[in-house]
Amino acid sequence: MQRRTFLQAAGAGLGLTAAALSSRAFADGPAIKWRLASSFPKSLDTIFGAAEVLSQRLHQITDGKFQIKVSAGGELVPGLQVLDAVQNATVECGHSASYYYVGKNMAFAFDTTIPFGMNARQQNAWMYFGGGMQLLRELFKQYNIVQFPGGNTGVQMGGWFRKEIKSLADIKGLKMRIPGIGGQIMARLGAVPQTLAGTDIYPALERGALDAAEWVGPYDDEKLGFHKIAKHYYYPGWWEGGPQLSFFVNQGKWNGLPDAYKAAFECACAEANMNMLAEYDYKNPQAILRLVKQGVKLHAFPKDVMEAAQKAAQTMFEEEAGKNPAFARIYAPWKQYLAASNQWFKVAEASFSNFQYYSGR
Ligand code: CA
């Protein structure tokens, strides 16, 4: 059986191999300067940093021939308009979360995550080997974009609550900052979801305009100080089990790149993708220890909340698949892949992890 790396698998449709990365290709190649619009502020340093990893590595690999200037959200284009800017070639490339664009088509969410979806490893496996990349590229093609996995936070936290949540009844009427599809499902459980930018969350929680708020995870949440005003920190963020960030490249600009530059870009994207998850996996354990030392109380969401949310999510996705062919086209194979993957993960992975975390000495 032929062995292949995940990079070759990812680039299979483009006919690229690592052999294209010869130094002559860059020495004799054109000087290319692109601009990258990020959706994220510099304060989200781990997420924003993935675009800097891409830029730095590309500079090193190509000996400075392929340069990308990275701009934070709002500098070149508003953070939530990165897809449009890449589509229209206002910028050559971008770094964003595809689920910001579910207003255009709900199917974009599969490129990031959907509630009760995949963990980070499952998402990578689906994208690089399970046909996810090909399915999503058919969708992005209609928007004149080629996309690449560009980081993952790992499973996020469920957020900060001023009062304890003891059962599903406590979700009713709860004013919670939770944007996107997660918010729509919370609404089905009786909550009142709110969409607020990161910097607006703390004051709203403080004055009681919000009862709860989700953001990312311990490392990013600690910086915004939510623990000072809402002591109950819930897990897991079932709406974001392994959210993937993405790099977007304008189709025409991509087509114009020499093969070696394309291969270099893919390598740098793959490194940025892996790097972000490793960085969060390193930073979050330290942050959560600091938070617990300051009196934060960790709670799992009650089982009835989890079960009701999962049921509401499944209902919502079936409804969407019934009216949105682009969503249905990805949802069916996505669901089949996830079911098979979960069967495997619960054998060796879950039993090893459960022993290590709860019984091991
Ligand atoms: Ca979140």
mmCIF file of C-alpha atoms and ligand atoms in Angstrom:
data_model
loop_
_atom_site.group_PDB
_atom_site.id
_atom_site.type_symbol
_atom_site.label_atom_id
_atom_site.label_comp_id
_atom_site.label_asym_id
_atom_site.label_seq_id
_atom_site.Cartn_x
_atom_site.Cartn_y
_atom_site.Cartn_z
ATOM 1 C CA MET A 1 0.000 0.000 0.000
ATOM 2 C CA GLN A 2 1.271 3.423 -0.902
ATOM 3 C CA ARG A 3 2.154 5.636 2.047
ATOM 4 C CA ARG A 4 1.271 9.264 1.949
ATOM 5 C CA THR A 5 1.607 12.167 4.312
ATOM 6 C CA PHE A 6 -1.386 14.284 5.247
ATOM 7 C CA LEU A 7 0.128 17.097 3.218
ATOM 8 C CA GLN A 8 0.187 14.969 0.110
ATOM 9 C CA ALA A 9 -3.362 13.874 0.849
ATOM 10 C CA ALA A 10 -4.427 17.487 1.210
ATOM 11 C CA GLY A 11 -2.670 18.499 -1.979
ATOM 12 C CA ALA A 12 -3.669 15.415 -3.925
ATOM 13 C CA GLY A 13 -6.232 17.289 -5.987
ATOM 14 C CA LEU A 14 -3.625 19.872 -6.931
ATOM 15 C CA GLY A 15 -0.947 17.409 -8.021
ATOM 16 C CA LEU A 16 1.596 18.873 -5.623
ATOM 17 C CA THR A 17 4.439 17.014 -3.959
ATOM 18 C CA ALA A 18 7.194 18.043 -1.586
ATOM 19 C CA ALA A 19 9.582 17.647 -4.526
ATOM 20 C CA ALA A 20 8.270 20.939 -5.833
ATOM 21 C CA LEU A 21 10.032 22.604 -2.908
ATOM 22 C CA SER A 22 13.434 23.018 -4.517
ATOM 23 C CA SER A 23 15.480 26.079 -3.733
ATOM 24 C CA ARG A 24 15.980 26.913 -7.430
ATOM 25 C CA ALA A 25 12.237 27.245 -7.836
ATOM 26 C CA PHE A 26 12.359 30.218 -5.478
ATOM 27 C CA ALA A 27 15.737 31.629 -6.543
ATOM 28 C CA ASP A 28 14.490 31.816 -10.127
ATOM 29 C CA GLY A 29 10.882 32.512 -9.188
ATOM 30 C CA PRO A 30 8.935 35.760 -8.951
ATOM 31 C CA ALA A 31 8.813 37.976 -5.845
ATOM 32 C CA ILE A 32 5.225 37.755 -4.610
ATOM 33 C CA LYS A 33 3.727 40.062 -2.002
ATOM 34 C CA TRP A 34 0.264 39.371 -0.658
ATOM 35 C CA ARG A 35 -1.904 40.962 1.977
ATOM 36 C CA LEU A 36 -3.771 38.838 4.506
ATOM 37 C CA ALA A 37 -6.835 40.174 6.312
ATOM 38 C CA SER A 38 -7.450 38.452 9.639
ATOM 39 C CA SER A 39 -10.870 38.403 11.289
ATOM 40 C CA PHE A 40 -9.207 38.488 14.690
ATOM 41 C CA PRO A 41 -7.776 41.129 17.012
ATOM 42 C CA LYS A 42 -4.142 40.883 18.098
ATOM 43 C CA SER A 43 -5.367 40.404 21.680
ATOM 44 C CA LEU A 44 -6.526 36.886 20.702
ATOM 45 C CA ASP A 45 -2.817 36.225 20.287
ATOM 46 C CA THR A 46 -2.977 32.455 19.769
ATOM 47 C CA ILE A 47 -5.648 32.632 17.054
ATOM 48 C CA PHE A 48 -4.270 35.782 15.419
ATOM 49 C CA GLY A 49 -0.782 34.236 15.688
ATOM 50 C CA ALA A 50 -1.608 31.474 13.193
ATOM 51 C CA ALA A 51 -1.509 34.024 10.364
ATOM 52 C CA GLU A 52 1.888 35.211 11.596
ATOM 53 C CA VAL A 53 3.147 31.601 11.632
ATOM 54 C CA LEU A 54 1.980 31.263 8.025
ATOM 55 C CA SER A 55 3.725 34.468 7.006
ATOM 56 C CA GLN A 56 7.000 33.756 8.832
ATOM 57 C CA ARG A 57 7.327 30.180 7.630
ATOM 58 C CA LEU A 58 6.528 31.130 4.055
ATOM 59 C CA HIS A 59 9.219 33.800 4.201
ATOM 60 C CA GLN A 60 11.759 31.254 5.489
ATOM 61 C CA ILE A 61 10.838 28.443 3.079
ATOM 62 C CA THR A 62 10.949 30.688 -0.001
ATOM 63 C CA ASP A 63 13.972 32.714 1.124
ATOM 64 C CA GLY A 64 11.847 35.847 1.170
ATOM 65 C CA LYS A 65 10.357 35.399 -2.303
ATOM 66 C CA PHE A 66 6.783 34.908 -1.051
ATOM 67 C CA GLN A 67 5.818 37.533 1.511
ATOM 68 C CA ILE A 68 2.481 37.965 3.246
ATOM 69 C CA LYS A 69 1.671 41.089 5.233
ATOM 70 C CA VAL A 70 -0.752 40.230 8.033
ATOM 71 C CA SER A 71 -3.398 42.727 9.195
ATOM 72 C CA ALA A 72 -5.613 42.351 12.256
ATOM 73 C CA GLY A 73 -9.419 42.387 12.111
ATOM 74 C CA GLY A 74 -10.741 45.820 11.165
ATOM 75 C CA GLU A 75 -7.447 47.159 9.790
ATOM 76 C CA LEU A 76 -8.038 46.412 6.113
ATOM 77 C CA VAL A 77 -11.600 45.114 6.231
ATOM 78 C CA PRO A 78 -14.114 44.508 9.050
ATOM 79 C CA GLY A 79 -13.453 41.215 10.825
ATOM 80 C CA LEU A 80 -16.674 39.613 9.621
ATOM 81 C CA GLN A 81 -16.154 40.588 5.965
ATOM 82 C CA VAL A 82 -12.940 38.678 5.311
ATOM 83 C CA LEU A 83 -14.650 36.112 3.077
ATOM 84 C CA ASP A 84 -16.112 38.880 0.889
ATOM 85 C CA ALA A 85 -12.761 40.680 0.705
ATOM 86 C CA VAL A 86 -10.975 37.516 -0.482
ATOM 87 C CA GLN A 87 -13.811 36.654 -2.869
ATOM 88 C CA ASN A 88 -13.552 40.098 -4.489
ATOM 89 C CA ALA A 89 -9.711 40.100 -4.402
ATOM 90 C CA THR A 90 -9.689 43.212 -2.202
ATOM 91 C CA VAL A 91 -6.979 41.156 -0.449
ATOM 92 C CA GLU A 92 -5.284 38.041 -1.810
ATOM 93 C CA CYS A 93 -5.905 35.962 1.318
ATOM 94 C CA GLY A 94 -7.518 35.926 4.743
ATOM 95 C CA HIS A 95 -7.701 34.125 8.072
ATOM 96 C CA SER A 96 -11.148 33.637 9.519
ATOM 97 C CA ALA A 97 -13.702 31.234 10.953
ATOM 98 C CA SER A 98 -15.990 29.989 8.191
ATOM 99 C CA TYR A 99 -18.986 29.769 10.534
ATOM 100 C CA TYR A 100 -19.070 33.578 10.581
ATOM 101 C CA TYR A 101 -20.609 33.259 7.105
ATOM 102 C CA VAL A 102 -23.578 30.979 7.850
ATOM 103 C CA GLY A 103 -25.797 33.918 6.800
ATOM 104 C CA LYS A 104 -24.624 33.197 3.223
ATOM 105 C CA ASN A 105 -24.986 29.440 3.605
ATOM 106 C CA MET A 106 -25.306 27.334 6.757
ATOM 107 C CA ALA A 107 -23.001 24.762 5.096
ATOM 108 C CA PHE A 108 -20.008 27.033 5.806
ATOM 109 C CA ALA A 109 -20.236 25.886 9.426
ATOM 110 C CA PHE A 110 -18.792 22.465 8.528
ATOM 111 C CA ASP A 111 -15.492 24.196 7.759
ATOM 112 C CA THR A 112 -15.341 25.312 11.416
ATOM 113 C CA THR A 113 -17.600 23.147 13.549
ATOM 114 C CA ILE A 114 -21.257 22.485 14.264
ATOM 115 C CA PRO A 115 -22.707 21.746 17.735
ATOM 116 C CA PHE A 116 -22.005 18.183 18.901
ATOM 117 C CA GLY A 117 -19.605 17.839 15.985
ATOM 118 C CA MET A 118 -16.043 16.655 15.799
ATOM 119 C CA ASN A 119 -13.137 17.150 18.147
ATOM 120 C CA ALA A 120 -9.970 18.696 16.719
ATOM 121 C CA ARG A 121 -8.387 15.381 15.755
ATOM 122 C CA GLN A 122 -11.551 14.154 14.076
ATOM 123 C CA GLN A 123 -11.862 17.437 12.184
ATOM 124 C CA ASN A 124 -8.269 17.149 10.912
ATOM 125 C CA ALA A 125 -8.812 13.521 9.881
ATOM 126 C CA TRP A 126 -12.017 14.427 8.062
ATOM 127 C CA MET A 127 -10.454 17.411 6.315
ATOM 128 C CA TYR A 128 -7.169 15.816 5.255
ATOM 129 C CA PHE A 129 -8.278 12.223 4.641
ATOM 130 C CA GLY A 130 -12.061 11.884 4.988
ATOM 131 C CA GLY A 131 -13.138 13.954 1.994
ATOM 132 C CA GLY A 132 -14.083 17.036 4.046
ATOM 133 C CA MET A 133 -11.655 19.312 2.230
ATOM 134 C CA GLN A 134 -12.979 18.298 -1.202
ATOM 135 C CA LEU A 135 -16.621 18.724 -0.174
ATOM 136 C CA LEU A 136 -15.960 22.146 1.320
ATOM 137 C CA ARG A 137 -13.866 23.286 -1.624
ATOM 138 C CA GLU A 138 -16.862 22.711 -3.902
ATOM 139 C CA LEU A 139 -18.793 25.147 -1.701
ATOM 140 C CA PHE A 140 -15.954 27.699 -1.502
ATOM 141 C CA LYS A 141 -15.440 27.503 -5.277
ATOM 142 C CA GLN A 142 -18.791 29.233 -5.714
ATOM 143 C CA TYR A 143 -17.270 32.124 -3.747
ATOM 144 C CA ASN A 144 -14.068 32.208 -5.799
ATOM 145 C CA ILE A 145 -12.011 30.931 -2.836
ATOM 146 C CA VAL A 146 -9.649 28.030 -2.059
ATOM 147 C CA GLN A 147 -9.552 27.314 1.677
ATOM 148 C CA PHE A 148 -7.103 25.540 3.992
ATOM 149 C CA PRO A 149 -7.361 24.410 7.633
ATOM 150 C CA GLY A 150 -5.661 27.147 9.667
ATOM 151 C CA GLY A 151 -5.724 26.260 13.361
ATOM 152 C CA ASN A 152 -7.976 24.781 16.001
ATOM 153 C CA THR A 153 -8.685 25.839 19.578
ATOM 154 C CA GLY A 154 -9.613 22.347 20.760
ATOM 155 C CA VAL A 155 -12.889 21.941 22.641
ATOM 156 C CA GLN A 156 -13.937 25.268 24.091
ATOM 157 C CA MET A 157 -15.461 26.021 27.490
ATOM 158 C CA GLY A 158 -19.202 26.458 28.013
ATOM 159 C CA GLY A 159 -18.729 29.882 29.532
ATOM 160 C CA TRP A 160 -19.226 31.988 32.626
ATOM 161 C CA PHE A 161 -22.486 31.996 34.573
ATOM 162 C CA ARG A 162 -23.422 34.356 37.378
ATOM 163 C CA LYS A 163 -25.650 31.681 38.928
ATOM 164 C CA GLU A 164 -25.347 27.927 39.045
ATOM 165 C CA ILE A 165 -27.228 25.914 36.377
ATOM 166 C CA LYS A 166 -28.786 22.938 38.146
ATOM 167 C CA SER A 167 -31.059 21.689 35.397
ATOM 168 C CA LEU A 168 -32.597 22.543 32.043
ATOM 169 C CA ALA A 169 -35.168 24.729 33.830
ATOM 170 C CA ASP A 170 -32.376 27.179 34.764
ATOM 171 C CA ILE A 171 -31.628 27.818 31.066
ATOM 172 C CA LYS A 172 -35.115 29.324 30.515
ATOM 173 C CA GLY A 173 -34.926 33.082 30.117
ATOM 174 C CA LEU A 174 -31.146 33.137 30.588
ATOM 175 C CA LYS A 175 -29.539 36.076 28.775
ATOM 176 C CA MET A 176 -26.364 34.605 27.392
ATOM 177 C CA ARG A 177 -23.712 35.916 25.050
ATOM 178 C CA ILE A 178 -23.473 33.038 22.595
ATOM 179 C CA PRO A 179 -23.385 33.857 18.880
ATOM 180 C CA GLY A 180 -24.035 31.662 15.851
ATOM 181 C CA ILE A 181 -25.603 28.221 15.686
ATOM 182 C CA GLY A 182 -24.834 27.550 19.383
ATOM 183 C CA GLY A 183 -26.976 30.579 20.191
ATOM 184 C CA GLN A 184 -29.811 29.315 17.976
ATOM 185 C CA ILE A 185 -29.809 26.023 19.865
ATOM 186 C CA MET A 186 -29.687 27.788 23.235
ATOM 187 C CA ALA A 187 -32.773 29.715 22.043
ATOM 188 C CA ARG A 188 -34.536 26.397 21.376
ATOM 189 C CA LEU A 189 -33.813 25.513 25.017
ATOM 190 C CA GLY A 190 -35.441 28.762 26.151
ATOM 191 C CA ALA A 191 -32.376 31.012 26.576
ATOM 192 C CA VAL A 192 -32.141 34.510 25.105
ATOM 193 C CA PRO A 193 -28.902 34.470 23.078
ATOM 194 C CA GLN A 194 -26.969 37.692 22.521
ATOM 195 C CA THR A 195 -24.208 38.535 20.058
ATOM 196 C CA LEU A 196 -21.597 40.859 21.545
ATOM 197 C CA ALA A 197 -17.993 41.574 20.564
ATOM 198 C CA GLY A 198 -15.331 40.391 23.027
ATOM 199 C CA THR A 199 -14.670 43.767 24.607
ATOM 200 C CA ASP A 200 -18.385 44.422 25.263
ATOM 201 C CA ILE A 201 -18.964 41.222 27.238
ATOM 202 C CA TYR A 202 -17.381 42.164 30.569
ATOM 203 C CA PRO A 203 -19.356 45.392 31.146
ATOM 204 C CA ALA A 204 -22.628 43.677 30.148
ATOM 205 C CA LEU A 205 -21.997 40.813 32.573
ATOM 206 C CA GLU A 206 -20.996 43.251 35.290
ATOM 207 C CA ARG A 207 -24.139 45.361 35.103
ATOM 208 C CA GLY A 208 -26.391 42.288 34.813
ATOM 209 C CA ALA A 209 -27.419 42.844 31.186
ATOM 210 C CA LEU A 210 -26.050 39.330 30.692
ATOM 211 C CA ASP A 211 -26.483 36.298 32.969
ATOM 212 C CA ALA A 212 -23.829 34.292 31.188
ATOM 213 C CA ALA A 213 -21.227 34.535 28.439
ATOM 214 C CA GLU A 214 -19.076 32.176 26.449
ATOM 215 C CA TRP A 215 -15.826 33.183 24.794
ATOM 216 C CA VAL A 216 -13.068 30.659 24.057
ATOM 217 C CA GLY A 217 -11.296 28.786 26.827
ATOM 218 C CA PRO A 218 -9.261 29.406 29.992
ATOM 219 C CA TYR A 219 -6.279 31.149 28.347
ATOM 220 C CA ASP A 220 -8.317 33.721 26.386
ATOM 221 C CA ASP A 221 -11.137 34.031 28.924
ATOM 222 C CA GLU A 222 -8.754 34.838 31.787
ATOM 223 C CA LYS A 223 -7.462 37.902 29.936
ATOM 224 C CA LEU A 224 -10.980 39.377 29.709
ATOM 225 C CA GLY A 225 -11.460 38.949 33.465
ATOM 226 C CA PHE A 226 -14.876 37.227 33.487
ATOM 227 C CA HIS A 227 -13.890 35.305 36.654
ATOM 228 C CA LYS A 228 -14.087 38.533 38.650
ATOM 229 C CA ILE A 229 -17.847 38.823 38.102
ATOM 230 C CA ALA A 230 -19.171 35.345 37.239
ATOM 231 C CA LYS A 231 -17.683 32.542 39.319
ATOM 232 C CA HIS A 232 -19.352 29.525 37.722
ATOM 233 C CA TYR A 233 -17.343 28.221 34.769
ATOM 234 C CA TYR A 234 -19.112 25.513 32.760
ATOM 235 C CA TYR A 235 -17.867 22.813 30.431
ATOM 236 C CA PRO A 236 -17.889 21.579 27.763
ATOM 237 C CA GLY A 237 -18.648 24.121 25.023
ATOM 238 C CA TRP A 238 -20.755 21.546 23.171
ATOM 239 C CA TRP A 239 -21.298 24.004 20.321
ATOM 240 C CA GLU A 240 -17.540 24.109 19.666
ATOM 241 C CA GLY A 241 -16.017 20.664 20.137
ATOM 242 C CA GLY A 242 -13.075 21.333 17.838
ATOM 243 C CA PRO A 243 -13.555 24.596 15.956
ATOM 244 C CA GLN A 244 -11.215 24.992 13.023
ATOM 245 C CA LEU A 245 -10.002 28.342 11.737
ATOM 246 C CA SER A 246 -9.325 28.651 8.002
ATOM 247 C CA PHE A 247 -7.077 30.426 5.552
ATOM 248 C CA PHE A 248 -8.907 31.711 2.474
ATOM 249 C CA VAL A 249 -7.115 32.387 -0.827
ATOM 250 C CA ASN A 250 -8.673 34.099 -3.824
ATOM 251 C CA GLN A 251 -9.049 31.466 -6.549
ATOM 252 C CA GLY A 252 -7.467 33.589 -9.299
ATOM 253 C CA LYS A 253 -4.504 34.554 -7.117
ATOM 254 C CA TRP A 254 -4.026 30.890 -6.165
ATOM 255 C CA ASN A 255 -4.150 29.779 -9.805
ATOM 256 C CA GLY A 256 -1.452 32.330 -10.600
ATOM 257 C CA LEU A 257 1.083 30.907 -8.134
ATOM 258 C CA PRO A 258 3.951 28.710 -9.389
ATOM 259 C CA ASP A 259 3.624 25.105 -8.112
ATOM 260 C CA ALA A 260 6.522 25.447 -5.656
ATOM 261 C CA TYR A 261 4.848 28.499 -4.083
ATOM 262 C CA LYS A 262 1.590 26.572 -3.773
ATOM 263 C CA ALA A 263 3.411 23.725 -2.038
ATOM 264 C CA ALA A 264 5.180 26.162 0.301
ATOM 265 C CA PHE A 265 1.846 27.788 1.146
ATOM 266 C CA GLU A 266 0.285 24.403 1.944
ATOM 267 C CA CYS A 267 3.210 23.447 4.199
ATOM 268 C CA ALA A 268 3.005 26.714 6.114
ATOM 269 C CA CYS A 269 -0.803 26.374 6.507
ATOM 270 C CA ALA A 270 -0.401 22.842 7.862
ATOM 271 C CA GLU A 271 2.167 24.014 10.384
ATOM 272 C CA ALA A 272 -0.028 26.924 11.477
ATOM 273 C CA ASN A 273 -2.944 24.498 11.821
ATOM 274 C CA MET A 274 -1.022 22.132 14.106
ATOM 275 C CA ASN A 275 0.759 24.907 15.958
ATOM 276 C CA MET A 276 -2.400 26.598 17.241
ATOM 277 C CA LEU A 277 -3.810 23.444 18.806
ATOM 278 C CA ALA A 278 -0.469 22.600 20.454
ATOM 279 C CA GLU A 279 -0.194 26.141 21.810
ATOM 280 C CA TYR A 280 -3.690 26.068 23.323
ATOM 281 C CA ASP A 281 -3.089 22.601 24.746
ATOM 282 C CA TYR A 282 -0.029 24.051 26.471
ATOM 283 C CA LYS A 283 -1.525 27.351 27.666
ATOM 284 C CA ASN A 284 -5.021 26.271 28.797
ATOM 285 C CA PRO A 285 -3.925 23.911 31.622
ATOM 286 C CA GLN A 286 -1.874 26.685 33.212
ATOM 287 C CA ALA A 287 -4.664 29.238 32.872
ATOM 288 C CA ILE A 288 -7.336 26.986 34.376
ATOM 289 C CA LEU A 289 -5.135 26.312 37.423
ATOM 290 C CA ARG A 290 -4.707 30.057 37.958
ATOM 291 C CA LEU A 291 -8.480 30.579 37.640
ATOM 292 C CA VAL A 292 -9.363 27.821 40.108
ATOM 293 C CA LYS A 293 -6.859 29.292 42.603
ATOM 294 C CA GLN A 294 -8.822 32.564 42.365
ATOM 295 C CA GLY A 295 -12.037 30.858 43.442
ATOM 296 C CA VAL A 296 -13.576 29.929 40.093
ATOM 297 C CA LYS A 297 -15.975 27.001 40.420
ATOM 298 C CA LEU A 298 -15.858 24.462 37.607
ATOM 299 C CA HIS A 299 -19.077 22.645 36.695
ATOM 300 C CA ALA A 300 -20.124 20.202 34.007
ATOM 301 C CA PHE A 301 -23.390 21.152 32.282
ATOM 302 C CA PRO A 302 -26.205 19.025 33.778
ATOM 303 C CA LYS A 303 -26.997 15.907 31.774
ATOM 304 C CA ASP A 304 -30.520 17.101 30.890
ATOM 305 C CA VAL A 305 -29.082 20.286 29.403
ATOM 306 C CA MET A 306 -26.587 18.308 27.293
ATOM 307 C CA GLU A 307 -29.238 15.850 26.105
ATOM 308 C CA ALA A 308 -31.792 18.537 25.256
ATOM 309 C CA ALA A 309 -29.153 20.551 23.396
ATOM 310 C CA GLN A 310 -28.010 17.545 21.398
ATOM 311 C CA LYS A 311 -31.595 16.702 20.472
ATOM 312 C CA ALA A 312 -32.317 20.311 19.464
ATOM 313 C CA ALA A 313 -29.128 20.374 17.366
ATOM 314 C CA GLN A 314 -30.029 17.179 15.524
ATOM 315 C CA THR A 315 -33.542 18.475 14.835
ATOM 316 C CA MET A 316 -32.150 21.748 13.561
ATOM 317 C CA PHE A 317 -29.665 20.037 11.224
ATOM 318 C CA GLU A 318 -32.323 17.691 9.812
ATOM 319 C CA GLU A 319 -34.543 20.727 9.166
ATOM 320 C CA GLU A 320 -31.672 22.565 7.464
ATOM 321 C CA ALA A 321 -30.762 19.507 5.347
ATOM 322 C CA GLY A 322 -34.400 19.364 4.197
ATOM 323 C CA LYS A 323 -34.309 22.867 2.753
ATOM 324 C CA ASN A 324 -30.631 23.522 1.926
ATOM 325 C CA PRO A 325 -29.065 21.177 -0.700
ATOM 326 C CA ALA A 326 -25.522 22.495 -0.047
ATOM 327 C CA PHE A 327 -25.914 21.667 3.659
ATOM 328 C CA ALA A 328 -27.477 18.260 2.946
ATOM 329 C CA ARG A 329 -24.689 17.349 0.533
ATOM 330 C CA ILE A 330 -22.060 17.741 3.285
ATOM 331 C CA TYR A 331 -24.188 16.734 6.290
ATOM 332 C CA ALA A 332 -24.860 13.141 5.147
ATOM 333 C CA PRO A 333 -21.190 12.060 4.665
ATOM 334 C CA TRP A 334 -20.109 14.246 7.637
ATOM 335 C CA LYS A 335 -22.556 12.443 9.910
ATOM 336 C CA GLN A 336 -21.531 9.020 8.635
ATOM 337 C CA TYR A 337 -17.834 9.804 9.135
ATOM 338 C CA LEU A 338 -18.401 11.164 12.654
ATOM 339 C CA ALA A 339 -20.400 8.109 13.760
ATOM 340 C CA ALA A 340 -17.613 5.772 12.591
ATOM 341 C CA SER A 341 -14.913 7.966 14.117
ATOM 342 C CA ASN A 342 -16.733 8.092 17.476
ATOM 343 C CA GLN A 343 -16.918 4.279 17.492
ATOM 344 C CA TRP A 344 -13.134 4.135 17.191
ATOM 345 C CA PHE A 345 -12.388 6.998 19.600
ATOM 346 C CA LYS A 346 -14.415 5.392 22.366
ATOM 347 C CA VAL A 347 -12.381 2.156 22.137
ATOM 348 C CA ALA A 348 -8.726 2.980 22.738
ATOM 349 C CA GLU A 349 -8.674 6.778 23.074
ATOM 350 C CA ALA A 350 -11.480 7.202 25.589
ATOM 351 C CA SER A 351 -10.485 4.227 27.746
ATOM 352 C CA PHE A 352 -6.855 5.346 27.889
ATOM 353 C CA SER A 353 -7.827 8.963 28.651
ATOM 354 C CA ASN A 354 -10.442 8.024 31.248
ATOM 355 C CA PHE A 355 -7.981 5.819 33.104
ATOM 356 C CA GLN A 356 -5.258 8.490 33.022
ATOM 357 C CA TYR A 357 -7.526 11.342 34.151
ATOM 358 C CA TYR A 358 -9.675 9.638 36.759
ATOM 359 C CA SER A 359 -7.990 6.424 37.990
ATOM 360 C CA GLY A 360 -4.297 6.599 37.171
ATOM 361 C CA ARG A 361 -1.652 7.410 39.756
HETATM 362 CA CA CA B 1 -16.697 30.188 21.752
#
